[in-house]
Structures are given as structure tokens and as C-alpha cells.
């Protein structure tokens, strides 16, 4: 059953309109894909027209409270270099459209600049997880075996999942940040539950092999050359032989870097305790009143959703050169000037050739703030790399 916009344990604290997402995805998969450069050329005159008739206005001094942090870290870097940026505001508030001035040239962009320079025949399907999977497989790039199904193909999907073999993973064909994903499925009952969970959110879903005992990494590639990489870790606490799990959560949530969701001017949020937390604690044989031993990690969420308290560990300096090369090759294959590459593996320090690993999906508008504000590790200035690229192509 479709749900209205409200809290959803599969989406996290931020409200998501499932009906709207469902209908949008259905239409998106049926409509022909248009090259991003073509879209840019078509919509730029329309943007200027909307500004001319007063339906939108450009603001140089915009509030960070209403703009995604991935954009404000870029505009902060641009300001340092003397590049002026404006945010676009409508009578209903800010939208994810911006303008930057390079010399005498005014350039529109959505979220981050240069996405319209991605003109490969593959670039227009970058957020379609199954289309990406097929292209990766075609070019012999590691990706989990899997197939896509429509909401009315549940029986075929169950049969396929059983034939593929456990453990399995189910996820919406589109979407991001782990919404409505079910991992480590080991029974037919859980397989059916995962399908229902996915089709509450989108009209199409993917069943694929699940790779246990792996970690989740996000590599952001700029101009097919610059690479930054973080490890994404689900919400957790580490025992000290003194405090209870509940006390450790309270202590961690007092970290000034963690904010209440939905705060746009942060990357890390308070740890959320919910039904999933209760299930995980039970699986780990503890309760919120348990006192874990020093160094013992207790997980409180399954998904790497930042709004649920997930953490980011900057791992760029220790990433194996083969893995960096792989991320660059993927960006080049898809013709993306900016792309997020989601990689799962046993260790980022070992070559992908020598471990269980895979590229699971790509993101056309990655959250670069995660590299600027990791929970641990040295920040990577992705915004500077993007600005240098913009100056190179637009100057």
C-alpha cells in the first residue's frame, strides 16, 4: 500500500511522499531519456524567461539553512576564489537552481556545476540502477548479479530470487540514500517482505546478490581524475566498560557536529533509536541498559542513512591505487564530469582484484559535503576540484 508523506522507518526521519515518488518513477522509466547537455540548452532560456517575468529571482546573500550543504560548500569555495554565485528563489522558497559568474559568462547549474557537460550516451541513465548494472556488466566491471522487475511482477521476482540463491538484496530501481532497501535476505518470507517494502516506494525494484561481510564506500570522481573516498558506517556506539548503550548514545548525540534532522547545514545527525534498533540489539544479545566492554561495537541501525546517525570516515589516503583507477574508469565510461560511485568491499586498502567487492550504483549529483566534513579522517576539498573544473570548461 502506498503511504502519504510522514515518518517512514525505511526512509529515516525526513518525510518522504511515497505516492509522488512512486508516480514519478513510473513516468520516468516510460519516458525517453534526454542527454543532460540537451536539457541544459533547452532549460537555460526558460530560466531566464522566468526571471524576466518575476517568477524567480537570484539572491547573492542566501541563507545556508535552506540550501543543501553539498552546494554551500561549493559556493563557499567559489567565494574564496572571487567567483560570485546566486541562489534561485521562487515565491514558495529556494529551489535547487543556481547561477555562477565566470568572467562575463553566467552559468546556470543544478546543485553542482558541470553536470551538463556530461554528454556520453550513458550519462542520461546514471541514476537508473539497473541500466547502470547492465552497462557495468557489459564492460566487465564488477557488479552484483541481479534483475529488475515491475510492481506487477512479484511472482516472477520471487521465482528469480529463489533461483539466484540467498543471501539477497532488494532495492528500488531509482532513489538514493538507502531508502526502502532490504539487505541480507535469507528466506522466502523475507524476500516477499523486501519486495513489498520496495514497491511502497517505487514502481520498479531490483533483486541482486548480497555480499556479506563488506563495507560501504562512496567515491566522488571529478573530471574523470580527482577522486575522494569515504567509508559510510551505520549508526553505532563503542563500549567503554562504564556506560550503558543508552548513555553512550546520549553522549554521542551531544557532539556539536550532530544536529536534529532536518538541518541542512550539517552532515551528521543524532542517532535515532527505533524498531530497527530494537531488532539489532536483540540480535546482538544486548539491551539499551547493557554495558558493552571496551572497544566493543554495538550497531543501532542497518542502513548507512546519515539522518539515522550514520558516520563518515575519510579513507582517500589509504585507498588502494587499483580502486582509485577503477573509480576513474567508471566515471570515464559513463562520461560523467561529477559522479558518485558506490562501492562495497572487504577493505578499501586492498585491490578490488583481490577481494569480494562490487560497484552497486552511481549518483549523478553526489553529496560532496561528506568529504568536507567527515566524522573522522582528513577532509578532502572536492569543491575546489569542481571549481577548477568549472573554470577550465567555462572560462
PDB file of N, CA, C and O in Angstrom, residues 203-240:
ATOM      1  N   UNK A 203       7.952   2.032  -8.486  1.00  0.00           N
ATOM      2  CA  UNK A 203       7.228   1.079  -9.334  1.00  0.00           C
ATOM      3  C   UNK A 203       8.108  -0.070  -9.818  1.00  0.00           C
ATOM      4  O   UNK A 203       7.613  -1.105 -10.238  1.00  0.00           O
ATOM      5  N   UNK A 204       9.431   0.118  -9.787  1.00  0.00           N
ATOM      6  CA  UNK A 204      10.365  -0.922 -10.203  1.00  0.00           C
ATOM      7  C   UNK A 204      11.349  -1.207  -9.072  1.00  0.00           C
ATOM      8  O   UNK A 204      11.704  -0.317  -8.307  1.00  0.00           O
ATOM      9  N   UNK A 205      11.781  -2.454  -8.991  1.00  0.00           N
ATOM     10  CA  UNK A 205      12.750  -2.820  -7.964  1.00  0.00           C
ATOM     11  C   UNK A 205      13.748  -3.825  -8.529  1.00  0.00           C
ATOM     12  O   UNK A 205      13.513  -4.437  -9.575  1.00  0.00           O
ATOM     13  N   UNK A 206      14.859  -3.960  -7.826  1.00  0.00           N
ATOM     14  CA  UNK A 206      15.941  -4.849  -8.260  1.00  0.00           C
ATOM     15  C   UNK A 206      16.188  -5.915  -7.200  1.00  0.00           C
ATOM     16  O   UNK A 206      16.219  -5.611  -5.999  1.00  0.00           O
ATOM     17  N   UNK A 207      16.335  -7.144  -7.644  1.00  0.00           N
ATOM     18  CA  UNK A 207      16.796  -8.233  -6.780  1.00  0.00           C
ATOM     19  C   UNK A 207      18.210  -8.588  -7.230  1.00  0.00           C
ATOM     20  O   UNK A 207      18.444  -8.816  -8.420  1.00  0.00           O
ATOM     21  N   UNK A 208      19.134  -8.602  -6.291  1.00  0.00           N
ATOM     22  CA  UNK A 208      20.516  -8.923  -6.641  1.00  0.00           C
ATOM     23  C   UNK A 208      21.192  -9.684  -5.502  1.00  0.00           C
ATOM     24  O   UNK A 208      20.683  -9.740  -4.372  1.00  0.00           O
ATOM     25  N   UNK A 209      22.345 -10.258  -5.818  1.00  0.00           N
ATOM     26  CA  UNK A 209      23.107 -10.958  -4.795  1.00  0.00           C
ATOM     27  C   UNK A 209      23.576  -9.978  -3.720  1.00  0.00           C
ATOM     28  O   UNK A 209      23.968  -8.852  -4.018  1.00  0.00           O
ATOM     29  N   UNK A 210      23.542 -10.438  -2.491  1.00  0.00           N
ATOM     30  CA  UNK A 210      24.052  -9.644  -1.379  1.00  0.00           C
ATOM     31  C   UNK A 210      25.440 -10.154  -1.017  1.00  0.00           C
ATOM     32  O   UNK A 210      25.667 -11.371  -0.924  1.00  0.00           O
ATOM     33  N   UNK A 211      26.377  -9.242  -0.836  1.00  0.00           N
ATOM     34  CA  UNK A 211      27.743  -9.609  -0.491  1.00  0.00           C
ATOM     35  C   UNK A 211      27.965  -9.355   0.995  1.00  0.00           C
ATOM     36  O   UNK A 211      28.130  -8.204   1.417  1.00  0.00           O
ATOM     37  N   UNK A 212      27.925 -10.422   1.817  1.00  0.00           N
ATOM     38  CA  UNK A 212      28.100 -10.233   3.264  1.00  0.00           C
ATOM     39  C   UNK A 212      29.531  -9.874   3.626  1.00  0.00           C
ATOM     40  O   UNK A 212      30.462 -10.048   2.824  1.00  0.00           O
ATOM     41  N   UNK A 213      29.680  -9.364   4.850  1.00  0.00           N
ATOM     42  CA  UNK A 213      31.000  -9.032   5.401  1.00  0.00           C
ATOM     43  C   UNK A 213      31.759  -8.015   4.538  1.00  0.00           C
ATOM     44  O   UNK A 213      32.970  -8.108   4.359  1.00  0.00           O
ATOM     45  N   UNK A 214      31.007  -7.069   3.993  1.00  0.00           N
ATOM     46  CA  UNK A 214      31.628  -5.999   3.212  1.00  0.00           C
ATOM     47  C   UNK A 214      31.293  -4.645   3.833  1.00  0.00           C
ATOM     48  O   UNK A 214      30.331  -4.519   4.600  1.00  0.00           O
ATOM     49  N   UNK A 215      32.079  -3.639   3.486  1.00  0.00           N
ATOM     50  CA  UNK A 215      31.858  -2.272   3.958  1.00  0.00           C
ATOM     51  C   UNK A 215      31.378  -1.412   2.787  1.00  0.00           C
ATOM     52  O   UNK A 215      31.599  -1.752   1.622  1.00  0.00           O
ATOM     53  N   UNK A 216      30.728  -0.297   3.118  1.00  0.00           N
ATOM     54  CA  UNK A 216      30.149   0.579   2.103  1.00  0.00           C
ATOM     55  C   UNK A 216      31.013   1.825   1.935  1.00  0.00           C
ATOM     56  O   UNK A 216      31.315   2.517   2.915  1.00  0.00           O
ATOM     57  N   UNK A 217      31.397   2.103   0.694  1.00  0.00           N
ATOM     58  CA  UNK A 217      32.230   3.264   0.400  1.00  0.00           C
ATOM     59  C   UNK A 217      31.572   4.127  -0.676  1.00  0.00           C
ATOM     60  O   UNK A 217      30.879   3.621  -1.552  1.00  0.00           O
ATOM     61  N   UNK A 218      31.814   5.435  -0.589  1.00  0.00           N
ATOM     62  CA  UNK A 218      31.375   6.357  -1.630  1.00  0.00           C
ATOM     63  C   UNK A 218      32.599   7.101  -2.161  1.00  0.00           C
ATOM     64  O   UNK A 218      33.283   7.798  -1.420  1.00  0.00           O
ATOM     65  N   UNK A 219      32.869   6.902  -3.444  1.00  0.00           N
ATOM     66  CA  UNK A 219      33.942   7.639  -4.107  1.00  0.00           C
ATOM     67  C   UNK A 219      33.316   8.713  -4.983  1.00  0.00           C
ATOM     68  O   UNK A 219      32.392   8.428  -5.747  1.00  0.00           O
ATOM     69  N   UNK A 220      33.792   9.928  -4.871  1.00  0.00           N
ATOM     70  CA  UNK A 220      33.344  11.020  -5.730  1.00  0.00           C
ATOM     71  C   UNK A 220      34.459  11.330  -6.713  1.00  0.00           C
ATOM     72  O   UNK A 220      35.589  11.617  -6.305  1.00  0.00           O
ATOM     73  N   UNK A 221      34.130  11.264  -8.004  1.00  0.00           N
ATOM     74  CA  UNK A 221      35.122  11.487  -9.054  1.00  0.00           C
ATOM     75  C   UNK A 221      34.789  12.793  -9.770  1.00  0.00           C
ATOM     76  O   UNK A 221      33.645  13.009 -10.186  1.00  0.00           O
ATOM     77  N   UNK A 222      35.783  13.655  -9.917  1.00  0.00           N
ATOM     78  CA  UNK A 222      35.611  14.952 -10.579  1.00  0.00           C
ATOM     79  C   UNK A 222      36.493  14.999 -11.817  1.00  0.00           C
ATOM     80  O   UNK A 222      37.705  14.760 -11.734  1.00  0.00           O
ATOM     81  N   UNK A 223      35.876  15.296 -12.952  1.00  0.00           N
ATOM     82  CA  UNK A 223      36.582  15.444 -14.229  1.00  0.00           C
ATOM     83  C   UNK A 223      37.394  14.192 -14.589  1.00  0.00           C
ATOM     84  O   UNK A 223      38.467  14.288 -15.185  1.00  0.00           O
ATOM     85  N   UNK A 224      36.870  13.038 -14.184  1.00  0.00           N
ATOM     86  CA  UNK A 224      37.461  11.739 -14.503  1.00  0.00           C
ATOM     87  C   UNK A 224      38.871  11.569 -13.944  1.00  0.00           C
ATOM     88  O   UNK A 224      39.597  10.648 -14.318  1.00  0.00           O
ATOM     89  N   UNK A 225      39.271  12.465 -13.018  1.00  0.00           N
ATOM     90  CA  UNK A 225      40.643  12.427 -12.499  1.00  0.00           C
ATOM     91  C   UNK A 225      40.692  12.474 -10.975  1.00  0.00           C
ATOM     92  O   UNK A 225      41.193  11.558 -10.333  1.00  0.00           O
ATOM     93  N   UNK A 226      40.174  13.554 -10.396  1.00  0.00           N
ATOM     94  CA  UNK A 226      40.200  13.723  -8.945  1.00  0.00           C
ATOM     95  C   UNK A 226      39.266  12.710  -8.290  1.00  0.00           C
ATOM     96  O   UNK A 226      38.123  12.530  -8.714  1.00  0.00           O
ATOM     97  N   UNK A 227      39.738  12.045  -7.230  1.00  0.00           N
ATOM     98  CA  UNK A 227      38.925  11.067  -6.514  1.00  0.00           C
ATOM     99  C   UNK A 227      39.046  11.294  -5.011  1.00  0.00           C
ATOM    100  O   UNK A 227      40.152  11.435  -4.477  1.00  0.00           O
ATOM    101  N   UNK A 228      37.900  11.339  -4.332  1.00  0.00           N
ATOM    102  CA  UNK A 228      37.864  11.347  -2.867  1.00  0.00           C
ATOM    103  C   UNK A 228      36.972  10.195  -2.440  1.00  0.00           C
ATOM    104  O   UNK A 228      36.009   9.859  -3.131  1.00  0.00           O
ATOM    105  N   UNK A 229      37.284   9.577  -1.315  1.00  0.00           N
ATOM    106  CA  UNK A 229      36.551   8.380  -0.915  1.00  0.00           C
ATOM    107  C   UNK A 229      36.293   8.364   0.587  1.00  0.00           C
ATOM    108  O   UNK A 229      37.200   8.626   1.381  1.00  0.00           O
ATOM    109  N   UNK A 230      35.050   8.057   0.970  1.00  0.00           N
ATOM    110  CA  UNK A 230      34.703   7.906   2.379  1.00  0.00           C
ATOM    111  C   UNK A 230      34.078   6.532   2.600  1.00  0.00           C
ATOM    112  O   UNK A 230      33.479   5.950   1.694  1.00  0.00           O
ATOM    113  N   UNK A 231      34.245   6.037   3.815  1.00  0.00           N
ATOM    114  CA  UNK A 231      33.519   4.836   4.232  1.00  0.00           C
ATOM    115  C   UNK A 231      32.286   5.286   4.995  1.00  0.00           C
ATOM    116  O   UNK A 231      32.358   6.191   5.832  1.00  0.00           O
ATOM    117  N   UNK A 232      31.156   4.669   4.693  1.00  0.00           N
ATOM    118  CA  UNK A 232      29.909   5.009   5.367  1.00  0.00           C
ATOM    119  C   UNK A 232      29.561   3.882   6.344  1.00  0.00           C
ATOM    120  O   UNK A 232      29.430   2.730   5.949  1.00  0.00           O
ATOM    121  N   UNK A 233      29.397   4.241   7.610  1.00  0.00           N
ATOM    122  CA  UNK A 233      29.193   3.254   8.669  1.00  0.00           C
ATOM    123  C   UNK A 233      27.836   3.499   9.334  1.00  0.00           C
ATOM    124  O   UNK A 233      27.540   4.630   9.735  1.00  0.00           O
ATOM    125  N   UNK A 234      27.004   2.460   9.475  1.00  0.00           N
ATOM    126  CA  UNK A 234      25.712   2.644  10.138  1.00  0.00           C
ATOM    127  C   UNK A 234      25.868   3.158  11.569  1.00  0.00           C
ATOM    128  O   UNK A 234      26.939   2.998  12.188  1.00  0.00           O
ATOM    129  N   UNK A 235      24.819   3.759  12.106  1.00  0.00           N
ATOM    130  CA  UNK A 235      24.839   4.296  13.466  1.00  0.00           C
ATOM    131  C   UNK A 235      25.272   3.218  14.461  1.00  0.00           C
ATOM    132  O   UNK A 235      24.799   2.082  14.416  1.00  0.00           O
ATOM    133  N   UNK A 236      26.174   3.583  15.371  1.00  0.00           N
ATOM    134  CA  UNK A 236      26.707   2.615  16.327  1.00  0.00           C
ATOM    135  C   UNK A 236      27.330   3.350  17.510  1.00  0.00           C
ATOM    136  O   UNK A 236      27.542   4.570  17.466  1.00  0.00           O
ATOM    137  N   UNK A 237      27.626   2.603  18.543  1.00  0.00           N
ATOM    138  CA  UNK A 237      28.399   3.111  19.670  1.00  0.00           C
ATOM    139  C   UNK A 237      29.494   2.102  19.969  1.00  0.00           C
ATOM    140  O   UNK A 237      29.393   0.929  19.601  1.00  0.00           O
ATOM    141  N   UNK A 238      30.534   2.562  20.650  1.00  0.00           N
ATOM    142  CA  UNK A 238      31.656   1.697  21.029  1.00  0.00           C
ATOM    143  C   UNK A 238      31.745   1.666  22.551  1.00  0.00           C
ATOM    144  O   UNK A 238      31.796   2.719  23.209  1.00  0.00           O
ATOM    145  N   UNK A 239      31.746   0.456  23.122  1.00  0.00           N
ATOM    146  CA  UNK A 239      31.744   0.301  24.567  1.00  0.00           C
ATOM    147  C   UNK A 239      32.987   0.829  25.254  1.00  0.00           C
ATOM    148  O   UNK A 239      34.068   0.895  24.659  1.00  0.00           O
ATOM    149  N   UNK A 240      32.814   1.206  26.557  1.00  0.00           N
ATOM    150  CA  UNK A 240      33.946   1.680  27.354  1.00  0.00           C
ATOM    151  C   UNK A 240      33.997   0.995  28.720  1.00  0.00           C
ATOM    152  O   UNK A 240      34.747   1.393  29.600  1.00  0.00           O
TER     153      UNK A 240
END
